N, CA, C and O atoms as a GROMACS GRO file, in nm:
protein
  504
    1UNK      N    1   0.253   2.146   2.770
    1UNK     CA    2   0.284   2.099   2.637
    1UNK      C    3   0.165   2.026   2.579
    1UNK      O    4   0.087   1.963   2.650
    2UNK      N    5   0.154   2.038   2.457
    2UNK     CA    6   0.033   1.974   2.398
    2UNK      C    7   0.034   1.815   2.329
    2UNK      O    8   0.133   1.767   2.274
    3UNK      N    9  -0.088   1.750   2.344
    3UNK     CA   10  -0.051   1.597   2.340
    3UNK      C   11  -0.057   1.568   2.205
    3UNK      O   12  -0.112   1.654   2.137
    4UNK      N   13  -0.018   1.478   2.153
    4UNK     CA   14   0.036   1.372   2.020
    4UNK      C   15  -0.026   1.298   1.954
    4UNK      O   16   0.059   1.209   1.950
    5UNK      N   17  -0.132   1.248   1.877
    5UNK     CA   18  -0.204   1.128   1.899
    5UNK      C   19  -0.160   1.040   1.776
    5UNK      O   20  -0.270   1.002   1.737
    6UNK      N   21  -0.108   1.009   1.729
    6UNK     CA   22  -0.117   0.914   1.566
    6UNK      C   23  -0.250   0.833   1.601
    6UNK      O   24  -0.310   0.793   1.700
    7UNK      N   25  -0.267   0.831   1.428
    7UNK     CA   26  -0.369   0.706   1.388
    7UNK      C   27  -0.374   0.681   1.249
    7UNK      O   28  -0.371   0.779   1.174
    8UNK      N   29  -0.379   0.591   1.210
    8UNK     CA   30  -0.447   0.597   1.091
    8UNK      C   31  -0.342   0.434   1.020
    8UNK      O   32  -0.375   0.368   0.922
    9UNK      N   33  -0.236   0.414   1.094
    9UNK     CA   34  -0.180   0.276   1.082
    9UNK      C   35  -0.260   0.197   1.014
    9UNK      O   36  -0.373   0.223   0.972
   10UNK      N   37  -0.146   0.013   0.997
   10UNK     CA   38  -0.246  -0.048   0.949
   10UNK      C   39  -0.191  -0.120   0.866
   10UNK      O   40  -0.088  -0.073   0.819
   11UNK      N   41  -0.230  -0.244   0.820
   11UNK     CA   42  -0.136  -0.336   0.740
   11UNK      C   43  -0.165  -0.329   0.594
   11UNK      O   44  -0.283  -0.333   0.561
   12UNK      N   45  -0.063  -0.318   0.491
   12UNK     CA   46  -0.159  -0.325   0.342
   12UNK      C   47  -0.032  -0.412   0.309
   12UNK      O   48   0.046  -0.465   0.389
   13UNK      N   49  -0.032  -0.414   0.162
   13UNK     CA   50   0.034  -0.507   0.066
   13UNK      C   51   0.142  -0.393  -0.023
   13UNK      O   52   0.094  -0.292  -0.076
   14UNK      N   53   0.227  -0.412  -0.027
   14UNK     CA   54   0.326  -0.371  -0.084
   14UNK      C   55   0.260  -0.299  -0.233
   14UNK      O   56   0.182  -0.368  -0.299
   15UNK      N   57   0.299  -0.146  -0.285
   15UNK     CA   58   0.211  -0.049  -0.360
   15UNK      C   59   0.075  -0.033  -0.333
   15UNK      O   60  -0.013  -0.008  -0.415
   16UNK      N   61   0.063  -0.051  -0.203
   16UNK     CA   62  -0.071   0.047  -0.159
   16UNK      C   63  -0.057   0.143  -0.059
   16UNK      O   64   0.054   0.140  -0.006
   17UNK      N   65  -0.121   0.214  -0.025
   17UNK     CA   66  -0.114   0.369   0.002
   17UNK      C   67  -0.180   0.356   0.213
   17UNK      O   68  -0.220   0.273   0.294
   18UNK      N   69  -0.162   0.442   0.206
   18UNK     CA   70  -0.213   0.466   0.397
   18UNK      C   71  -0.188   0.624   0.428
   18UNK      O   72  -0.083   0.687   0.412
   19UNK      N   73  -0.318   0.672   0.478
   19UNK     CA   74  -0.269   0.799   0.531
   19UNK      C   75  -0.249   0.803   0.700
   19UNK      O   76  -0.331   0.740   0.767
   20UNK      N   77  -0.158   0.863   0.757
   20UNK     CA   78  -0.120   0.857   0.930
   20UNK      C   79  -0.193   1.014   0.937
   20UNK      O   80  -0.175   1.097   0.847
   21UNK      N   81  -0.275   1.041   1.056
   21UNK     CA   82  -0.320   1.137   1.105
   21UNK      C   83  -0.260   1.166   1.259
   21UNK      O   84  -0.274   1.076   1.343
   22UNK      N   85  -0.201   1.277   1.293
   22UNK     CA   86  -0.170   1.336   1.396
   22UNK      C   87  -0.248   1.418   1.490
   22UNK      O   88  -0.252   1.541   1.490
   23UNK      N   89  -0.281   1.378   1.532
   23UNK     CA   90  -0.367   1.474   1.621
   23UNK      C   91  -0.340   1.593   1.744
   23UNK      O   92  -0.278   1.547   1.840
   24UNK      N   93  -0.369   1.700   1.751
   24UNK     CA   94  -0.271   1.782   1.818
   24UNK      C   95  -0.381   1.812   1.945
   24UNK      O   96  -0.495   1.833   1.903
   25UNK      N   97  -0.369   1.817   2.061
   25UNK     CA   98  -0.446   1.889   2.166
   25UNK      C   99  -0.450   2.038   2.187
   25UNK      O  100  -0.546   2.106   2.225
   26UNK      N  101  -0.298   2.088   2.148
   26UNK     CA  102  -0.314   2.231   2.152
   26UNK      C  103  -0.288   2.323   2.047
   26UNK      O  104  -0.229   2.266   1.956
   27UNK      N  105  -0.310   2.449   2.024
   27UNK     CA  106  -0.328   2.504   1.860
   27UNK      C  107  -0.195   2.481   1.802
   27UNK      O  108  -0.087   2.503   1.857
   28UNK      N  109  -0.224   2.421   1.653
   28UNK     CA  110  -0.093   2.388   1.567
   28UNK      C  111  -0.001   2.535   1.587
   28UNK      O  112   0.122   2.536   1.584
   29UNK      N  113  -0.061   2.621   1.602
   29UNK     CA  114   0.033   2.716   1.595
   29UNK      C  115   0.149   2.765   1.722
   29UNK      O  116   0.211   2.871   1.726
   30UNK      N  117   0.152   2.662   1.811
   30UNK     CA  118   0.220   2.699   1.904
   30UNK      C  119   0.356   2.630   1.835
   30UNK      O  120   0.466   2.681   1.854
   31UNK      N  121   0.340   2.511   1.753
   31UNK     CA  122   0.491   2.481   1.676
   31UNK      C  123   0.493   2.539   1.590
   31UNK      O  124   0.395   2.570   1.522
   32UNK      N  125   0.623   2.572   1.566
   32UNK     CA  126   0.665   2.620   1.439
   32UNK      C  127   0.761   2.495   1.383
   32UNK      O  128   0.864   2.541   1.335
   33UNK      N  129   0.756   2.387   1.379
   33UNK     CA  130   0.771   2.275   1.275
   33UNK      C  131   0.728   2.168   1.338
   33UNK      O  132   0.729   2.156   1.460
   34UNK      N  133   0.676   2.059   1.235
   34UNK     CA  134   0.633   1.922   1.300
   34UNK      C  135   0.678   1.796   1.195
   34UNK      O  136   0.720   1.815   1.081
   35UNK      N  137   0.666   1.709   1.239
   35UNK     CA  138   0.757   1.613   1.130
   35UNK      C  139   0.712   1.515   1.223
   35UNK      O  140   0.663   1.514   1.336
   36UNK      N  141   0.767   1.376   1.076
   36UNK     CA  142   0.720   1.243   1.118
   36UNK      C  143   0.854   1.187   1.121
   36UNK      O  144   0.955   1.235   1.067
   37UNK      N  145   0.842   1.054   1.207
   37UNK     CA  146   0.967   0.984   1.224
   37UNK      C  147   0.914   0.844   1.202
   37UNK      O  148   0.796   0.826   1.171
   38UNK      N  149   0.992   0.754   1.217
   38UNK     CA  150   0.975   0.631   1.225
   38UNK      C  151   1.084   0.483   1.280
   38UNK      O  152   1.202   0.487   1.245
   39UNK      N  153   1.050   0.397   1.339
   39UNK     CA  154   1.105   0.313   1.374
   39UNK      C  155   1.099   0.149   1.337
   39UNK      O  156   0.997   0.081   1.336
   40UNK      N  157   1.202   0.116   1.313
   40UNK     CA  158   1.181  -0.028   1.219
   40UNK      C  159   1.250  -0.148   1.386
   40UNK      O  160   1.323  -0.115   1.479
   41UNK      N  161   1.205  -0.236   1.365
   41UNK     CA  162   1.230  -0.334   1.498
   41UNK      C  163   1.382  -0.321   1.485
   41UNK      O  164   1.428  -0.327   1.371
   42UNK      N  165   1.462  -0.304   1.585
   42UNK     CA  166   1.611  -0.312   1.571
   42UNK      C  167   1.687  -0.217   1.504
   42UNK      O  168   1.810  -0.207   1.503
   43UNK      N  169   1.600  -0.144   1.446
   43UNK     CA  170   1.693   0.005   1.416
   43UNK      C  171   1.626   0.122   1.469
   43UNK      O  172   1.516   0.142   1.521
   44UNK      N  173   1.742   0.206   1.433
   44UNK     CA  174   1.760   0.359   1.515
   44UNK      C  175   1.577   0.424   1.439
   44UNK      O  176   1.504   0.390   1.346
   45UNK      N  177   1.573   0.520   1.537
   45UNK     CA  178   1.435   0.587   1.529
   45UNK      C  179   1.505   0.706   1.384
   45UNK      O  180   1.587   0.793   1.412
   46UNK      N  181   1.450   0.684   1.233
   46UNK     CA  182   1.516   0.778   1.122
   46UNK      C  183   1.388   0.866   1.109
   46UNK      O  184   1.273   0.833   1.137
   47UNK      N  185   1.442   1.004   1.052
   47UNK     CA  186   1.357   1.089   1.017
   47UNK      C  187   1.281   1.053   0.826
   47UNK      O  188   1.324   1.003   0.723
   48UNK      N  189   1.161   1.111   0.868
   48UNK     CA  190   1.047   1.095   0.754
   48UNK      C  191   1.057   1.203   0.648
   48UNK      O  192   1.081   1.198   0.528
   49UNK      N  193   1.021   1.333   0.759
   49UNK     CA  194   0.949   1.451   0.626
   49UNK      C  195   0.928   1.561   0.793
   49UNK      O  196   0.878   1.533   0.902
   50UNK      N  197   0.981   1.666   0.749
   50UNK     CA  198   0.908   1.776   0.836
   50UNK      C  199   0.842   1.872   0.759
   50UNK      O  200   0.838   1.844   0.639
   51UNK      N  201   0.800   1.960   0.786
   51UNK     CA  202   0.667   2.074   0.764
   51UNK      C  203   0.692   2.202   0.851
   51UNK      O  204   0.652   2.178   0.965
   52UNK      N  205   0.732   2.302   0.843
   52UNK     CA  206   0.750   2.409   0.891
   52UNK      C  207   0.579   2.525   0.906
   52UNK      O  208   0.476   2.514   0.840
   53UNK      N  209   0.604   2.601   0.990
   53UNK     CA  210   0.429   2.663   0.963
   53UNK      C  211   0.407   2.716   0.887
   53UNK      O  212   0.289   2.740   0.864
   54UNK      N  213   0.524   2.772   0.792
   54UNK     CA  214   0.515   2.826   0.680
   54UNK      C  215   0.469   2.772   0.514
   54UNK      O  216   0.450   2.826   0.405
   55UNK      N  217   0.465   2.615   0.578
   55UNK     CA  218   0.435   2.494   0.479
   55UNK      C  219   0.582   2.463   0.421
   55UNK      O  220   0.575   2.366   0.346
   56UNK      N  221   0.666   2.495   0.428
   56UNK     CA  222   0.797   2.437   0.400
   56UNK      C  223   0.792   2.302   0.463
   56UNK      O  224   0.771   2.274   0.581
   57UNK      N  225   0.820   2.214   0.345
   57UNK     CA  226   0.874   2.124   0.378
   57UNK      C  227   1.018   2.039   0.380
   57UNK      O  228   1.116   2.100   0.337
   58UNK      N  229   1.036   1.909   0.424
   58UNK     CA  230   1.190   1.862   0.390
   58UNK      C  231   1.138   1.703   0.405
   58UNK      O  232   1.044   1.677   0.481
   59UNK      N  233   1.201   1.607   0.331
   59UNK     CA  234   1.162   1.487   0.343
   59UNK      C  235   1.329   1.422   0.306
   59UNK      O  236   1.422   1.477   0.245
   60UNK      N  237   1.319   1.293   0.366
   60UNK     CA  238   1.424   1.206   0.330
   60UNK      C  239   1.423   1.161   0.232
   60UNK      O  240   1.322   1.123   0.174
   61UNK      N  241   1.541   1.154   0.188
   61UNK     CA  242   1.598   1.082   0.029
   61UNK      C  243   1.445   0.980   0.030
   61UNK      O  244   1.345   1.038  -0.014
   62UNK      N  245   1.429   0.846   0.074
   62UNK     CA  246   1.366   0.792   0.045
   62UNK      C  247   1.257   0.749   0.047
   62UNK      O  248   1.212   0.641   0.008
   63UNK      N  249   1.210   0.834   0.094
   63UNK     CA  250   1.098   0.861   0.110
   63UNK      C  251   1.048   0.981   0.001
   63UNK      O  252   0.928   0.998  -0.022
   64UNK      N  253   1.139   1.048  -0.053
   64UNK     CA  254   1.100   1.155  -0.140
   64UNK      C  255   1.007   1.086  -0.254
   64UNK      O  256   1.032   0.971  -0.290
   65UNK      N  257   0.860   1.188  -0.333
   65UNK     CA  258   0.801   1.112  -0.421
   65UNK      C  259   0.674   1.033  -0.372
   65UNK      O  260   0.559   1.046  -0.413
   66UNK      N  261   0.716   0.957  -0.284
   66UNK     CA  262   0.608   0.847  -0.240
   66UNK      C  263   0.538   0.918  -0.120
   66UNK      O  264   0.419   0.887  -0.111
   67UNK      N  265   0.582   1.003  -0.028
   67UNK     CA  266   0.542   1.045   0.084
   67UNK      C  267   0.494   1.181   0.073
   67UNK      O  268   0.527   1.232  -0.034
   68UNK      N  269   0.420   1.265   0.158
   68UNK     CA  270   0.387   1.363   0.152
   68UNK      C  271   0.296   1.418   0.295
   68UNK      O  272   0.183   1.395   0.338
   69UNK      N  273   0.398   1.491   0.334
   69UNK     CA  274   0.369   1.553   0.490
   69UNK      C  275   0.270   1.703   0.463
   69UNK      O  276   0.292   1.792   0.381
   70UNK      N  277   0.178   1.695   0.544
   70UNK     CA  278   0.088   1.803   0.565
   70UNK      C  279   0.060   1.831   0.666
   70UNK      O  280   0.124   1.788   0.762
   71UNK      N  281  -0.086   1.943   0.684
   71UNK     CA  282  -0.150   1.988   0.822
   71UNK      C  283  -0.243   2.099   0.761
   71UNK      O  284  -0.256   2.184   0.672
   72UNK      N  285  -0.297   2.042   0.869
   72UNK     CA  286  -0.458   2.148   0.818
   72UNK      C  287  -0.465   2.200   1.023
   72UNK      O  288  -0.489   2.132   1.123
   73UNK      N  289  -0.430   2.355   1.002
   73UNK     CA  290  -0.416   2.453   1.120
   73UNK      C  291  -0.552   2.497   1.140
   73UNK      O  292  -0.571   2.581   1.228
   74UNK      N  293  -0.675   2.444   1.058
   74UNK     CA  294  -0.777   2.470   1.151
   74UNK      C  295  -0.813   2.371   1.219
   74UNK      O  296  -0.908   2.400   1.291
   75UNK      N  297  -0.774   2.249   1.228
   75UNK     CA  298  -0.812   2.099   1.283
   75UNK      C  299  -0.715   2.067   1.340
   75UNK      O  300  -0.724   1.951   1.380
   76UNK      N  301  -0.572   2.139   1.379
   76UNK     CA  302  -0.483   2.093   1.436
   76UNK      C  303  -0.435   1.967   1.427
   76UNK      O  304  -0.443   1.898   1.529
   77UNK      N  305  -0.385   1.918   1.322
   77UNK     CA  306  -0.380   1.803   1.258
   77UNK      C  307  -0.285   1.808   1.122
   77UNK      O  308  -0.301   1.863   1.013
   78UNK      N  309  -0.162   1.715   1.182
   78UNK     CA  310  -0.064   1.688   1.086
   78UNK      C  311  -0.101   1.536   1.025
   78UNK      O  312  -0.157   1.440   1.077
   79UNK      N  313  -0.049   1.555   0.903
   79UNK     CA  314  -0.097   1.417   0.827
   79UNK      C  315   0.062   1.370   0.764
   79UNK      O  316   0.160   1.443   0.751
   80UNK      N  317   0.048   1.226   0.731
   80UNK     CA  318   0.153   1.176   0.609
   80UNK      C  319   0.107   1.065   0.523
   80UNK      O  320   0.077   0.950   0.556
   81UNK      N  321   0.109   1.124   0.401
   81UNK     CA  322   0.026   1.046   0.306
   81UNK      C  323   0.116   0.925   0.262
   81UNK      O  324   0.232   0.954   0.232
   82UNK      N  325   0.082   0.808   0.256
   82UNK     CA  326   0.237   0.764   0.217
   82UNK      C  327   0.162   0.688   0.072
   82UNK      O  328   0.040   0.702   0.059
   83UNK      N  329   0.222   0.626  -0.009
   83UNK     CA  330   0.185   0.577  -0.139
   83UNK      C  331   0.308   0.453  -0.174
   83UNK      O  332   0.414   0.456  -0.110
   84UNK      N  333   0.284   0.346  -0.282
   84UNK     CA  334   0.388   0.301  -0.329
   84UNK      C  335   0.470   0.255  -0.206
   84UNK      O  336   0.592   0.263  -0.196
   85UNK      N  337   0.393   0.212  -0.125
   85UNK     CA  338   0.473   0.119   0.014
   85UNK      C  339   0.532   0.029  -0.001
   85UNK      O  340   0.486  -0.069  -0.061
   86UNK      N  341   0.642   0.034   0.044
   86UNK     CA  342   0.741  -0.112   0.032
   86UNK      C  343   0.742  -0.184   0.225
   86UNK      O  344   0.722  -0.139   0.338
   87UNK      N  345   0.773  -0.302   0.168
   87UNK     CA  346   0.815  -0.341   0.294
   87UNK      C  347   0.943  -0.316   0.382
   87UNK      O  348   0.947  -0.357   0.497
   88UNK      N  349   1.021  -0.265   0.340
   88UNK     CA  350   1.110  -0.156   0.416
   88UNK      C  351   1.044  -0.041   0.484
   88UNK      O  352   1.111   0.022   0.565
   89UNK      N  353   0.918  -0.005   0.461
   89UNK     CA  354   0.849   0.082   0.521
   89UNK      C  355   0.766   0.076   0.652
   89UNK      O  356   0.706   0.163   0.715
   90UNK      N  357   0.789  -0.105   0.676
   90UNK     CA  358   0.763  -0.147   0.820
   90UNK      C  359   0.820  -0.065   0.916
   90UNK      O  360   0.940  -0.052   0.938
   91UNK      N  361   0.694   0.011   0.994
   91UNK     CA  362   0.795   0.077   1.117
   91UNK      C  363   0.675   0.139   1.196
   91UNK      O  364   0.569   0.151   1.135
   92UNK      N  365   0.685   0.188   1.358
   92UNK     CA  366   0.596   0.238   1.411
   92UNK      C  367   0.668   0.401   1.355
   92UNK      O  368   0.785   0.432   1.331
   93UNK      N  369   0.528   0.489   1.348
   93UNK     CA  370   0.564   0.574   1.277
   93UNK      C  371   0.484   0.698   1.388
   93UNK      O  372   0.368   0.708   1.426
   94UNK      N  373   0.614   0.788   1.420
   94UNK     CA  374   0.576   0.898   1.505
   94UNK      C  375   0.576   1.024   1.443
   94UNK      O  376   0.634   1.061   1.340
   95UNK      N  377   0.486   1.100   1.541
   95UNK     CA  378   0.470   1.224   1.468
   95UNK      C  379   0.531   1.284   1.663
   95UNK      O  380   0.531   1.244   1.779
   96UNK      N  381   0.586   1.433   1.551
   96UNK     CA  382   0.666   1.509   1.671
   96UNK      C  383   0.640   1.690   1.632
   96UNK      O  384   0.609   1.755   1.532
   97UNK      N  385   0.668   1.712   1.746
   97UNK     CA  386   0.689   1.856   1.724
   97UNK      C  387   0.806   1.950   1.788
   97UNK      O  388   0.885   1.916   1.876
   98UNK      N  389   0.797   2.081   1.721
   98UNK     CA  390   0.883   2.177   1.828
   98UNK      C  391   0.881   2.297   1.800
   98UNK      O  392   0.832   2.321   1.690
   99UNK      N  393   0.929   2.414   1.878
   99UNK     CA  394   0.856   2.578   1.878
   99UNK      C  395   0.999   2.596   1.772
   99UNK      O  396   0.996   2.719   1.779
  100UNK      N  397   1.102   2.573   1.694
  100UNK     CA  398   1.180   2.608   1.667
  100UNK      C  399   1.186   2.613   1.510
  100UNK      O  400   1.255   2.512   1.493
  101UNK      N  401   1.164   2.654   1.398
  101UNK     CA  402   1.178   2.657   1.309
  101UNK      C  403   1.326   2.520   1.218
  101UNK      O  404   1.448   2.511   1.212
  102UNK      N  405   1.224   2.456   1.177
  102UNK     CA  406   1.337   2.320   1.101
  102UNK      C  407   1.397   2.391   0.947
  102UNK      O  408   1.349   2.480   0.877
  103UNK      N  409   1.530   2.301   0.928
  103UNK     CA  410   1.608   2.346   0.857
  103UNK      C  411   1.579   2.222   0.771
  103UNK      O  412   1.531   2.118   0.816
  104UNK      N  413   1.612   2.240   0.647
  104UNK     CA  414   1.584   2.097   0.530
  104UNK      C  415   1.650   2.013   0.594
  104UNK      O  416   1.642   1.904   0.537
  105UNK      N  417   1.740   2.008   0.723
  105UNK     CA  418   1.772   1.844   0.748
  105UNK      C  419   1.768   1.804   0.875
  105UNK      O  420   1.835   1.713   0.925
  106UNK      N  421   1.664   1.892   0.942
  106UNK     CA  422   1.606   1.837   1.097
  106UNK      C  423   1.589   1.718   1.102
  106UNK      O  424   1.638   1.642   1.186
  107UNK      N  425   1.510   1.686   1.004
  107UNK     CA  426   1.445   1.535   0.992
  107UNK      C  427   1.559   1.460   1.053
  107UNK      O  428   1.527   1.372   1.133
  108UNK      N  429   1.668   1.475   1.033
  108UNK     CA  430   1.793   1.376   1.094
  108UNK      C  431   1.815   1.433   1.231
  108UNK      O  432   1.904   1.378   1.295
  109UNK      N  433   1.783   1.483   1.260
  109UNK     CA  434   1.813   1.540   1.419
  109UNK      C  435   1.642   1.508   1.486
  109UNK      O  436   1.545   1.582   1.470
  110UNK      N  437   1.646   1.406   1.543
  110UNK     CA  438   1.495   1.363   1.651
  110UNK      C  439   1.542   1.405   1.781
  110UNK      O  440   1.458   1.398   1.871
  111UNK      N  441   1.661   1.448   1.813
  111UNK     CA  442   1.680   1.509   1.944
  111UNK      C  443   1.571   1.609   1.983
  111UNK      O  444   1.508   1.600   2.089
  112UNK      N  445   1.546   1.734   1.865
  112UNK     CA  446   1.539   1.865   1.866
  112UNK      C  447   1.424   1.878   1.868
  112UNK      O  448   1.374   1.990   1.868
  113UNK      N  449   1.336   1.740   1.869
  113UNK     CA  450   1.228   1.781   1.858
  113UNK      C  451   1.165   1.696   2.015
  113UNK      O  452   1.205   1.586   2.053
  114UNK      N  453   1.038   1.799   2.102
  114UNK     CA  454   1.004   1.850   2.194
  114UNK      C  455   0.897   1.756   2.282
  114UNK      O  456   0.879   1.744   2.403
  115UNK      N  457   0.824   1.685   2.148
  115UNK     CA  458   0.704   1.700   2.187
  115UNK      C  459   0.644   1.575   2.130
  115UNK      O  460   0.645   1.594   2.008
  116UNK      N  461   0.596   1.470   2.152
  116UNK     CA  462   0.611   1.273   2.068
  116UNK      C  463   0.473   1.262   2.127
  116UNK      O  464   0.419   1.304   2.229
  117UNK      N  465   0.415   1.157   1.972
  117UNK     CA  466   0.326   1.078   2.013
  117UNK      C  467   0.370   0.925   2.041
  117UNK      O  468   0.484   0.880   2.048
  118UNK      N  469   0.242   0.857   2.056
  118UNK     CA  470   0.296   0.736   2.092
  118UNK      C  471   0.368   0.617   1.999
  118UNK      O  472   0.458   0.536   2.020
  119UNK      N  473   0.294   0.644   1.902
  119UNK     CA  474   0.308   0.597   1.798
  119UNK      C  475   0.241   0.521   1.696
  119UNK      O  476   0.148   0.466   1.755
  120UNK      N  477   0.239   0.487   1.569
  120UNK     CA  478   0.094   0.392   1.518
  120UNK      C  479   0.204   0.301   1.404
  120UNK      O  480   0.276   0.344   1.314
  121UNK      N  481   0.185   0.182   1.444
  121UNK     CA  482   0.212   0.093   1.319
  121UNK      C  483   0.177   0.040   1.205
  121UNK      O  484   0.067  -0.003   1.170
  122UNK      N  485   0.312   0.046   1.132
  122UNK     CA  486   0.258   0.043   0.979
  122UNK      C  487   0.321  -0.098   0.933
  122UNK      O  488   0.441  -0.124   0.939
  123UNK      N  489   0.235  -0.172   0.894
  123UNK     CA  490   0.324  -0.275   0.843
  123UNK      C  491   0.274  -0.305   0.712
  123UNK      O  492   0.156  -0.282   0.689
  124UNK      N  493   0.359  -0.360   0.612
  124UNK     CA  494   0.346  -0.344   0.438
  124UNK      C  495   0.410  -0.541   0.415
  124UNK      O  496   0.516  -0.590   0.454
  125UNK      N  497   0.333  -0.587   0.365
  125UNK     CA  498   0.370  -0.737   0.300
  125UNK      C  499   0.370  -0.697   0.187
  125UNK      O  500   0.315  -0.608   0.122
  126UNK      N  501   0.488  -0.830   0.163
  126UNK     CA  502   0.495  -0.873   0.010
  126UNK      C  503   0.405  -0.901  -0.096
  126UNK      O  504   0.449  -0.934  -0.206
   0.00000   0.00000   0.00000
């Protein structure tokens, strides 16, 4: 299985922007969807935004607008742009994968997916 890397975390101020970079060890094309998740201290691990290889995407209600999931398959490298950060957006933020084609509401199912980085934290002040 191929390894995970986030980066790109990092603390800003509430309406400023951060991009998370994923880093993949083995060719993006062995998944056929990848998606970001995230975790806030004391709550459940919720889904972000997935990306299918087809470039289909799916993102959560609230995150819709402000966020924006990508990947560039010659660098093996999934990204999530995020913008307009709130502090509700405090969370270590994972990137995942899996060989299975995602449906617009995988993002709520983190079971299904295969394959985790470690994670990179994002934290947003007032």
């Amino acid at each position: 299985q191929g390894q995970l890397v986030e980066s790109g975390g990092g603390s800003v101020q509430a309406g400023g922007s951060l991009r998370l970079t994923c880093s993949i060890s083995k060719d993006i094309a062995n998944y056929d969807c990848m998606g970001w998740f995230r975790q806030a201290p004391e709550k459940e691990r919720e889904g972000v935004a997935t990306i299918n290889s087809d470039g289909r995407t799916s993102y959560a209600g609230r995150m819709e607008g402000r966020f924006t999931i990508s990947q560039d398959n010659a660098r093996n490298t999934l990204y999530l742009q995020m913008n307009s950060l709130k502090p509700e957006d405090t969370a270590v933020y994972f990137c995942a994968a899996k060989t299975t084609y995602c449906s617009v509401i995988d993002y709520l199912y983190s079971f299904y997916f295969t394959n985790w980085g470690q994670g990179t934290q994002v934290t947003v002040s007032s």
